[in-house]
């Protein structure tokens, strides 16, 4: 990555070109991961080895004839998440992700043969014909990434033969019936370059519930005002978002994905969102909000996705004790990785509100934008100083946080005063020297 690109990303920006560099790196990472999956299956004499090898050969041929199609499919968020999960489970010291004697995978087992529908999806996207065979997955369902979901007869055969052409697909020689055993993925065209799939990030690992046309229409209506605001008033964010995000994962309130492995937004918000480090390009959403709330939420999750992709290239934190510190934007202490993620995301949100205050036409809208900008900017500066006071940042991590700190302090009037005792105590808990002074807002606006 060019140094200038890293610095631009470290300041929370970078533009479409930086996002494309991150996605190119994600593609290389996924290729390496899938090659390891193939090799690991062979080493373990995994029963899916033949199906996995066949799919890998198909991908190899497609990379020579239509590399863009393979890149698009292999960087699709559900493929990224499944590849990382599958390799991790194959490397586990227990069952190595092997199915049991009945052919069904245990709850924690891998299903490497899902590489077959991934390869078939790449062939379909390239406009080529291909046939793959693989063991029937648990739940008798599987996705064709960037196309749809197939439902199988639970009492059907133990193997599936999937054929794709430029005109459609067949399962065991029979075209699936739309709305019965074939559910096309809804696609949201929000105008401009933004095109989103409504999909389940984990659809290659578990059966996914289909998204109904009514639900797709509701999400289209919910996201459109926020996207229009970004496309007309915040074009830099709109360009990055269109390049970086390809999937919206609809979730119900309180879904475990928004309270467990994801990176959820503030508790109690009308529009709750989350991202997943393994699924770069996916945003999970639950609820709804006005145009400004939706736009700020999309900016928030865009930043999480960018930093997750950047962390795949450059470790930002050193290993260490599970230190947890309070975060101004969340209830309860947060581990350092989450604190760093939150800082990066909220720099983007603060920049959004800073610009939005000049576009609001109503007094209450201007007051809200001004208040959100000040509140979030102060919080970002304090968290940046807290992280810089510790010793857990790598060289790249320190450079990133220093740049974020410069952005946050650049929004102030640069009036220094002593660090409050509470900030000094937090810094001591993180390890390392405590800063003697910090920069804060002064004057009539207050802190």
Short mmCIF file of C-alpha atoms in Angstrom, two decimals:
data_model
loop_
_atom_site.label_atom_id
_atom_site.label_comp_id
_atom_site.label_asym_id
_atom_site.label_seq_id
_atom_site.Cartn_x
_atom_site.Cartn_y
_atom_site.Cartn_z
CA UNK A 1 0.00 0.00 0.00
CA UNK A 2 1.42 3.44 -0.90
CA UNK A 3 2.29 5.48 2.20
CA UNK A 4 -0.02 8.28 1.10
CA UNK A 5 -2.94 5.87 0.92
CA UNK A 6 -2.28 4.60 4.43
CA UNK A 7 -2.13 8.15 5.75
CA UNK A 8 -5.37 9.05 4.01
CA UNK A 9 -7.05 5.98 5.51
CA UNK A 10 -5.51 6.77 8.89
CA UNK A 11 -7.26 10.14 8.82
CA UNK A 12 -10.58 8.41 8.18
CA UNK A 13 -10.66 9.13 4.45
CA UNK A 14 -8.94 7.68 1.43
CA UNK A 15 -11.68 7.82 -1.18
CA UNK A 16 -12.78 5.21 -3.67
CA UNK A 17 -9.22 4.41 -4.77
CA UNK A 18 -8.17 3.50 -1.21
CA UNK A 19 -11.23 1.29 -0.82
CA UNK A 20 -10.34 -0.51 -4.04
CA UNK A 21 -6.83 -1.17 -2.69
CA UNK A 22 -8.35 -2.64 0.47
CA UNK A 23 -10.69 -4.85 -1.56
CA UNK A 24 -7.81 -6.03 -3.76
CA UNK A 25 -5.96 -7.04 -0.62
CA UNK A 26 -9.08 -8.83 0.64
CA UNK A 27 -9.25 -10.75 -2.63
CA UNK A 28 -5.63 -11.88 -2.28
CA UNK A 29 -6.30 -12.86 1.33
CA UNK A 30 -9.35 -14.91 0.32
CA UNK A 31 -7.43 -16.69 -2.44
CA UNK A 32 -4.73 -17.69 0.03
CA UNK A 33 -7.34 -18.81 2.55
CA UNK A 34 -9.16 -20.97 0.00
CA UNK A 35 -5.91 -22.54 -1.19
CA UNK A 36 -5.17 -23.46 2.42
CA UNK A 37 -8.66 -24.95 2.73
CA UNK A 38 -7.97 -27.15 -0.29
CA UNK A 39 -4.58 -28.22 1.04
CA UNK A 40 -5.90 -28.81 4.55
CA UNK A 41 -8.69 -31.03 3.24
CA UNK A 42 -6.15 -33.15 1.38
CA UNK A 43 -3.91 -33.40 4.46
CA UNK A 44 -6.83 -34.54 6.62
CA UNK A 45 -8.22 -36.88 3.96
CA UNK A 46 -11.46 -34.97 4.45
CA UNK A 47 -14.48 -36.59 2.73
CA UNK A 48 -15.09 -33.32 0.86
CA UNK A 49 -11.63 -33.31 -0.72
CA UNK A 50 -12.74 -34.33 -4.23
CA UNK A 51 -15.52 -31.77 -4.36
CA UNK A 52 -13.21 -29.06 -3.06
CA UNK A 53 -10.51 -29.88 -5.60
CA UNK A 54 -13.04 -29.85 -8.44
CA UNK A 55 -14.31 -26.43 -7.39
CA UNK A 56 -10.77 -25.08 -7.02
CA UNK A 57 -9.90 -26.22 -10.54
CA UNK A 58 -13.03 -24.53 -11.87
CA UNK A 59 -12.03 -21.28 -10.16
CA UNK A 60 -8.53 -21.58 -11.58
CA UNK A 61 -9.87 -21.83 -15.12
CA UNK A 62 -12.23 -18.91 -14.59
CA UNK A 63 -9.40 -16.76 -13.23
CA UNK A 64 -7.70 -17.14 -16.61
CA UNK A 65 -10.78 -16.39 -18.72
CA UNK A 66 -12.70 -13.90 -16.55
CA UNK A 67 -10.67 -12.80 -13.53
CA UNK A 68 -13.11 -10.00 -12.70
CA UNK A 69 -15.98 -12.46 -12.19
CA UNK A 70 -13.88 -14.52 -9.78
CA UNK A 71 -12.77 -11.41 -7.92
CA UNK A 72 -16.35 -10.17 -7.53
CA UNK A 73 -17.58 -13.48 -6.14
CA UNK A 74 -14.59 -14.23 -3.90
CA UNK A 75 -14.80 -10.79 -2.29
CA UNK A 76 -18.54 -11.14 -1.68
CA UNK A 77 -18.88 -10.82 2.12
CA UNK A 78 -20.48 -14.21 2.77
CA UNK A 79 -17.66 -15.92 0.85
CA UNK A 80 -15.03 -14.07 2.91
CA UNK A 81 -16.74 -14.99 6.18
CA UNK A 82 -17.24 -18.64 5.22
CA UNK A 83 -13.65 -19.05 3.97
CA UNK A 84 -12.14 -17.70 7.20
CA UNK A 85 -14.50 -19.75 9.36
CA UNK A 86 -13.89 -22.95 7.39
CA UNK A 87 -10.11 -22.70 7.56
CA UNK A 88 -10.26 -21.98 11.29
CA UNK A 89 -12.41 -25.05 11.89
CA UNK A 90 -10.24 -27.28 9.72
CA UNK A 91 -7.27 -26.15 11.77
CA UNK A 92 -9.01 -26.85 15.09
CA UNK A 93 -7.19 -29.54 17.13
CA UNK A 94 -10.39 -31.51 17.88
CA UNK A 95 -12.52 -32.85 15.04
CA UNK A 96 -10.70 -30.87 12.28
CA UNK A 97 -14.11 -29.94 10.93
CA UNK A 98 -14.80 -33.48 9.75
CA UNK A 99 -18.39 -34.66 9.35
CA UNK A 100 -19.52 -37.47 11.63
CA UNK A 101 -20.18 -41.04 10.51
CA UNK A 102 -23.62 -40.13 9.15
CA UNK A 103 -22.18 -37.46 6.88
CA UNK A 104 -23.68 -34.61 8.89
CA UNK A 105 -21.32 -31.97 10.24
CA UNK A 106 -21.30 -31.40 14.00
CA UNK A 107 -22.44 -27.97 15.18
CA UNK A 108 -18.86 -26.70 15.18
CA UNK A 109 -17.78 -28.58 12.06
CA UNK A 110 -16.81 -27.12 8.71
CA UNK A 111 -18.43 -27.82 5.35
CA UNK A 112 -15.60 -27.21 2.86
CA UNK A 113 -17.70 -28.52 -0.04
CA UNK A 114 -19.54 -25.21 -0.10
CA UNK A 115 -16.66 -24.08 -2.28
CA UNK A 116 -18.59 -25.82 -5.09
CA UNK A 117 -21.54 -23.39 -5.19
CA UNK A 118 -19.06 -20.53 -4.77
CA UNK A 119 -17.22 -21.66 -7.90
CA UNK A 120 -20.54 -22.17 -9.70
CA UNK A 121 -21.54 -18.62 -8.80
CA UNK A 122 -18.33 -17.33 -10.35
CA UNK A 123 -19.04 -19.29 -13.52
CA UNK A 124 -22.58 -17.92 -13.65
CA UNK A 125 -21.34 -14.37 -13.14
CA UNK A 126 -18.84 -14.90 -15.97
CA UNK A 127 -21.63 -16.11 -18.26
CA UNK A 128 -20.11 -19.60 -18.47
CA UNK A 129 -21.61 -23.04 -18.04
CA UNK A 130 -20.37 -25.33 -15.27
CA UNK A 131 -21.44 -28.38 -13.30
CA UNK A 132 -20.32 -29.17 -9.77
CA UNK A 133 -21.20 -31.99 -7.39
CA UNK A 134 -21.01 -31.83 -3.61
CA UNK A 135 -22.50 -33.48 -0.49
CA UNK A 136 -25.91 -32.17 0.54
CA UNK A 137 -25.23 -29.56 3.22
CA UNK A 138 -26.86 -29.53 6.67
CA UNK A 139 -30.31 -28.01 6.56
CA UNK A 140 -30.78 -29.10 2.94
CA UNK A 141 -30.11 -25.59 1.66
CA UNK A 142 -27.26 -23.69 0.09
CA UNK A 143 -26.70 -20.27 -1.50
CA UNK A 144 -25.44 -19.31 -4.90
CA UNK A 145 -23.55 -16.16 -3.88
CA UNK A 146 -24.77 -12.98 -5.60
CA UNK A 147 -27.72 -14.88 -7.05
CA UNK A 148 -30.05 -16.63 -4.61
CA UNK A 149 -30.75 -19.50 -2.24
CA UNK A 150 -31.66 -23.09 -3.07
CA UNK A 151 -33.90 -25.23 -0.87
CA UNK A 152 -33.55 -29.00 -1.23
CA UNK A 153 -35.87 -31.85 -0.36
CA UNK A 154 -34.88 -32.94 3.18
CA UNK A 155 -35.43 -36.53 2.07
CA UNK A 156 -33.43 -36.07 -1.12
CA UNK A 157 -30.14 -37.70 -2.15
CA UNK A 158 -26.92 -37.31 -0.19
CA UNK A 159 -25.23 -35.46 -3.04
CA UNK A 160 -26.22 -32.44 -5.11
CA UNK A 161 -25.42 -31.83 -8.76
CA UNK A 162 -25.60 -28.14 -9.58
CA UNK A 163 -25.40 -26.86 -13.14
CA UNK A 164 -25.26 -23.18 -14.05
CA UNK A 165 -25.46 -21.55 -17.47
CA UNK A 166 -25.73 -18.02 -18.73
CA UNK A 167 -29.52 -18.48 -18.70
CA UNK A 168 -30.19 -20.17 -15.36
CA UNK A 169 -29.45 -23.19 -13.22
CA UNK A 170 -30.60 -26.73 -12.49
CA UNK A 171 -30.36 -28.80 -9.33
CA UNK A 172 -30.07 -32.52 -10.00
CA UNK A 173 -31.18 -31.79 -13.56
CA UNK A 174 -34.33 -29.88 -12.58
CA UNK A 175 -34.77 -26.09 -12.69
CA UNK A 176 -35.66 -24.89 -9.18
CA UNK A 177 -39.04 -23.20 -8.78
CA UNK A 178 -38.95 -19.51 -7.77
CA UNK A 179 -40.54 -18.99 -4.38
CA UNK A 180 -40.56 -22.73 -3.66
CA UNK A 181 -37.03 -24.08 -3.85
CA UNK A 182 -35.30 -21.07 -5.40
CA UNK A 183 -35.25 -17.63 -3.76
CA UNK A 184 -33.50 -14.94 -5.83
CA UNK A 185 -31.56 -12.42 -3.75
CA UNK A 186 -33.31 -9.05 -3.57
CA UNK A 187 -31.18 -6.25 -4.93
CA UNK A 188 -31.48 -2.64 -3.86
CA UNK A 189 -30.72 -0.01 -6.49
CA UNK A 190 -30.47 3.20 -4.53
CA UNK A 191 -29.33 5.39 -7.39
CA UNK A 192 -25.86 6.38 -8.45
CA UNK A 193 -23.37 3.55 -8.01
CA UNK A 194 -24.93 2.04 -4.90
CA UNK A 195 -26.27 -1.47 -5.45
CA UNK A 196 -26.81 -3.68 -2.43
CA UNK A 197 -27.83 -7.27 -1.95
CA UNK A 198 -30.14 -8.19 0.93
CA UNK A 199 -28.48 -11.34 2.22
CA UNK A 200 -27.37 -13.31 5.27
CA UNK A 201 -23.63 -13.04 5.85
CA UNK A 202 -23.51 -16.59 7.22
CA UNK A 203 -25.58 -18.21 4.45
CA UNK A 204 -22.70 -20.50 3.42
CA UNK A 205 -22.51 -21.81 6.99
CA UNK A 206 -26.19 -22.14 7.88
CA UNK A 207 -29.55 -22.14 6.08
CA UNK A 208 -30.67 -18.59 5.45
CA UNK A 209 -34.22 -17.31 5.72
CA UNK A 210 -35.32 -15.82 2.39
CA UNK A 211 -36.07 -12.11 2.21
CA UNK A 212 -39.62 -11.53 0.99
CA UNK A 213 -40.45 -8.91 -1.67
CA UNK A 214 -42.33 -6.89 0.96
CA UNK A 215 -39.33 -6.87 3.27
CA UNK A 216 -37.05 -5.89 0.39
CA UNK A 217 -39.38 -2.98 -0.45
CA UNK A 218 -39.34 -1.86 3.18
CA UNK A 219 -35.55 -1.83 3.29
CA UNK A 220 -35.39 -0.01 -0.03
CA UNK A 221 -37.66 2.71 1.37
CA UNK A 222 -35.73 2.83 4.66
CA UNK A 223 -32.29 3.25 3.09
CA UNK A 224 -33.17 5.54 0.18
CA UNK A 225 -33.42 8.86 2.10
CA UNK A 226 -30.09 8.34 3.86
CA UNK A 227 -28.37 7.37 0.63
CA UNK A 228 -29.80 10.40 -1.19
CA UNK A 229 -28.43 12.63 1.55
CA UNK A 230 -24.97 11.10 1.18
CA UNK A 231 -25.06 11.19 -2.62
CA UNK A 232 -26.05 14.87 -2.73
CA UNK A 233 -24.33 16.38 0.32
CA UNK A 234 -21.53 13.96 1.27
CA UNK A 235 -20.28 12.65 -2.04
CA UNK A 236 -16.96 11.44 -0.72
CA UNK A 237 -18.69 9.10 1.69
CA UNK A 238 -21.16 8.06 -1.00
CA UNK A 239 -18.35 7.05 -3.35
CA UNK A 240 -16.57 5.06 -0.64
CA UNK A 241 -19.80 3.40 0.44
CA UNK A 242 -20.69 2.37 -3.11
CA UNK A 243 -17.24 0.82 -3.53
CA UNK A 244 -16.98 -0.85 -0.12
CA UNK A 245 -20.44 -2.14 0.84
CA UNK A 246 -22.28 -4.76 -1.21
CA UNK A 247 -24.54 -6.49 1.33
CA UNK A 248 -27.11 -5.36 3.86
CA UNK A 249 -28.01 -8.07 6.35
CA UNK A 250 -31.50 -7.40 7.79
CA UNK A 251 -31.85 -8.47 11.41
CA UNK A 252 -34.59 -8.38 13.99
CA UNK A 253 -34.08 -6.25 17.13
CA UNK A 254 -32.01 -8.05 19.74
CA UNK A 255 -30.56 -10.52 17.24
CA UNK A 256 -27.44 -12.22 18.61
CA UNK A 257 -25.43 -10.94 15.64
CA UNK A 258 -25.91 -7.40 16.96
CA UNK A 259 -25.04 -8.23 20.54
CA UNK A 260 -22.33 -10.86 20.18
CA UNK A 261 -19.75 -11.23 17.44
CA UNK A 262 -20.57 -8.05 15.57
CA UNK A 263 -19.64 -4.47 16.35
CA UNK A 264 -23.00 -3.00 17.37
CA UNK A 265 -23.86 0.66 17.45
CA UNK A 266 -25.08 2.50 20.52
CA UNK A 267 -27.59 0.65 22.66
CA UNK A 268 -31.09 2.04 22.51
CA UNK A 269 -30.68 3.62 19.06
CA UNK A 270 -33.67 3.49 16.72
CA UNK A 271 -31.45 2.17 13.95
CA UNK A 272 -29.07 -0.48 15.30
CA UNK A 273 -26.20 -1.59 13.11
CA UNK A 274 -23.26 -3.95 13.19
CA UNK A 275 -20.29 -5.11 11.16
CA UNK A 276 -18.19 -8.25 11.18
CA UNK A 277 -14.41 -8.25 10.70
CA UNK A 278 -14.56 -11.50 8.72
CA UNK A 279 -17.26 -10.17 6.39
CA UNK A 280 -15.82 -6.98 4.93
CA UNK A 281 -18.47 -5.38 2.74
CA UNK A 282 -21.49 -6.31 4.86
CA UNK A 283 -23.57 -4.09 7.14
CA UNK A 284 -26.15 -5.60 9.49
CA UNK A 285 -29.15 -3.37 10.22
CA UNK A 286 -32.17 -3.48 12.46
CA UNK A 287 -34.83 -0.80 12.85
CA UNK A 288 -34.95 2.50 11.03
CA UNK A 289 -34.42 6.24 11.29
CA UNK A 290 -34.65 9.55 9.46
CA UNK A 291 -32.39 10.47 6.57
CA UNK A 292 -29.63 11.96 8.72
CA UNK A 293 -29.65 9.05 11.18
CA UNK A 294 -29.52 6.51 8.35
CA UNK A 295 -26.72 8.39 6.60
CA UNK A 296 -24.67 8.70 9.80
CA UNK A 297 -25.18 4.99 10.51
CA UNK A 298 -23.97 4.03 7.04
CA UNK A 299 -20.90 6.25 7.50
CA UNK A 300 -20.29 4.60 10.88
CA UNK A 301 -20.38 1.09 9.42
CA UNK A 302 -18.38 2.09 6.36
CA UNK A 303 -15.57 3.10 8.71
CA UNK A 304 -15.75 -0.20 10.61
CA UNK A 305 -15.44 -2.07 7.31
CA UNK A 306 -12.47 0.01 6.18
CA UNK A 307 -10.61 -0.48 9.44
CA UNK A 308 -11.34 -4.23 9.46
CA UNK A 309 -9.83 -4.50 5.98
CA UNK A 310 -6.86 -2.36 7.01
CA UNK A 311 -6.24 -4.53 10.08
CA UNK A 312 -5.98 -7.54 7.77
CA UNK A 313 -2.92 -5.87 6.28
CA UNK A 314 -1.35 -4.13 9.26
CA UNK A 315 -1.72 -5.27 12.87
CA UNK A 316 -2.65 -2.18 14.87
CA UNK A 317 -2.51 -3.55 18.44
CA UNK A 318 0.07 -5.72 20.18
CA UNK A 319 -1.09 -8.80 22.09
CA UNK A 320 -1.52 -8.24 25.80
CA UNK A 321 -3.81 -8.44 28.78
CA UNK A 322 -7.56 -8.09 28.28
CA UNK A 323 -7.64 -4.43 29.29
CA UNK A 324 -11.13 -2.93 29.19
CA UNK A 325 -11.74 0.78 29.34
CA UNK A 326 -14.86 2.95 29.28
CA UNK A 327 -15.92 4.33 25.89
CA UNK A 328 -17.81 7.64 25.72
CA UNK A 329 -20.22 6.24 23.11
CA UNK A 330 -21.04 2.94 24.78
CA UNK A 331 -22.34 1.63 28.08
CA UNK A 332 -19.75 -0.46 29.92
CA UNK A 333 -16.01 -0.94 29.41
CA UNK A 334 -14.66 -1.97 26.00
CA UNK A 335 -11.59 -4.04 25.06
CA UNK A 336 -8.87 -2.13 23.26
CA UNK A 337 -9.65 -3.53 19.77
CA UNK A 338 -13.25 -2.36 20.12
CA UNK A 339 -12.11 1.00 21.47
CA UNK A 340 -9.88 1.49 18.45
CA UNK A 341 -12.69 0.46 16.10
CA UNK A 342 -15.04 2.86 17.85
CA UNK A 343 -12.58 5.72 17.56
CA UNK A 344 -12.17 5.21 13.82
CA UNK A 345 -15.91 4.92 13.22
CA UNK A 346 -16.79 7.97 15.31
CA UNK A 347 -14.20 10.14 13.56
CA UNK A 348 -16.19 9.45 10.40
CA UNK A 349 -19.48 10.20 12.14
CA UNK A 350 -18.13 13.45 13.61
CA UNK A 351 -16.93 14.54 10.16
CA UNK A 352 -20.38 13.75 8.77
CA UNK A 353 -22.16 15.92 11.37
CA UNK A 354 -19.57 18.69 10.96
CA UNK A 355 -20.50 18.97 7.30
CA UNK A 356 -24.19 18.27 7.79
CA UNK A 357 -24.67 21.27 10.10
CA UNK A 358 -24.12 23.53 7.08
CA UNK A 359 -26.80 21.74 5.05
CA UNK A 360 -29.60 21.73 7.61
CA UNK A 361 -32.30 24.27 6.86
CA UNK A 362 -34.28 24.01 10.12
CA UNK A 363 -32.97 25.36 13.43
CA UNK A 364 -33.55 22.06 15.22
CA UNK A 365 -31.64 20.23 12.50
CA UNK A 366 -28.68 22.59 12.77
CA UNK A 367 -28.73 22.30 16.55
CA UNK A 368 -28.75 18.52 16.38
CA UNK A 369 -25.90 18.37 13.86
CA UNK A 370 -23.83 20.88 15.83
CA UNK A 371 -24.42 19.02 19.08
CA UNK A 372 -23.58 15.62 17.60
CA UNK A 373 -20.42 16.98 16.02
CA UNK A 374 -19.17 18.56 19.23
CA UNK A 375 -20.07 15.59 21.41
CA UNK A 376 -18.51 13.04 19.06
CA UNK A 377 -15.44 15.13 18.32
CA UNK A 378 -14.62 15.57 22.02
CA UNK A 379 -15.14 11.85 22.64
CA UNK A 380 -12.80 10.95 19.77
CA UNK A 381 -10.06 13.22 21.03
CA UNK A 382 -10.27 11.75 24.54
CA UNK A 383 -10.17 8.16 23.30
CA UNK A 384 -7.26 8.89 20.96
CA UNK A 385 -5.28 10.35 23.85
CA UNK A 386 -6.15 7.35 25.97
CA UNK A 387 -4.86 4.92 23.34
CA UNK A 388 -1.73 6.97 22.71
CA UNK A 389 -0.97 6.95 26.44
CA UNK A 390 -0.74 3.16 26.48
CA UNK A 391 1.85 0.79 25.05
CA UNK A 392 -0.38 -1.59 23.07
CA UNK A 393 -0.31 0.19 19.70
CA UNK A 394 1.98 -1.16 16.99
CA UNK A 395 3.93 1.29 14.86
CA UNK A 396 1.12 1.33 12.29
CA UNK A 397 -1.47 1.56 15.05
CA UNK A 398 0.28 4.51 16.64
CA UNK A 399 0.56 6.30 13.31
CA UNK A 400 -3.15 5.74 12.70
CA UNK A 401 -4.22 7.00 16.12
CA UNK A 402 -1.88 9.99 15.87
CA UNK A 403 -3.53 10.95 12.60
CA UNK A 404 -7.02 10.52 14.08
CA UNK A 405 -5.95 12.65 17.05
CA UNK A 406 -4.74 15.36 14.68
CA UNK A 407 -8.11 15.33 12.93
CA UNK A 408 -10.02 15.60 16.20
CA UNK A 409 -7.84 18.35 17.65
CA UNK A 410 -7.97 20.19 14.33
CA UNK A 411 -11.67 20.71 14.94
CA UNK A 412 -10.92 22.50 18.22
CA UNK A 413 -9.74 26.00 18.99
CA UNK A 414 -6.51 24.46 20.23
CA UNK A 415 -6.68 25.76 23.81
CA UNK A 416 -4.67 23.34 26.00
CA UNK A 417 -5.37 22.56 29.63
CA UNK A 418 -4.38 19.76 32.05
CA UNK A 419 -5.70 16.27 31.45
CA UNK A 420 -8.65 15.51 33.78
CA UNK A 421 -7.95 13.00 36.60
CA UNK A 422 -10.37 10.45 35.14
CA UNK A 423 -8.48 10.41 31.81
CA UNK A 424 -5.19 10.04 33.69
CA UNK A 425 -6.58 7.04 35.60
CA UNK A 426 -7.76 5.39 32.37
CA UNK A 427 -4.40 5.93 30.74
CA UNK A 428 -2.64 4.38 33.71
CA UNK A 429 -4.86 1.31 33.40
CA UNK A 430 -3.85 0.98 29.74
CA UNK A 431 -0.14 1.16 30.60
CA UNK A 432 2.50 3.62 29.49
CA UNK A 433 3.02 7.33 30.20
CA UNK A 434 0.16 9.66 30.92
CA UNK A 435 -0.05 12.81 28.76
CA UNK A 436 0.34 16.04 30.70
CA UNK A 437 -1.88 18.22 28.57
CA UNK A 438 -4.72 17.76 26.16
CA UNK A 439 -6.50 19.98 23.66
CA UNK A 440 -10.10 20.90 24.34
CA UNK A 441 -12.79 23.22 23.12
CA UNK A 442 -13.10 26.52 24.95
CA UNK A 443 -15.26 29.60 24.78
CA UNK A 444 -19.00 30.03 24.64
CA UNK A 445 -19.60 26.64 23.02
CA UNK A 446 -18.20 24.78 26.05
CA UNK A 447 -16.62 21.33 26.07
#
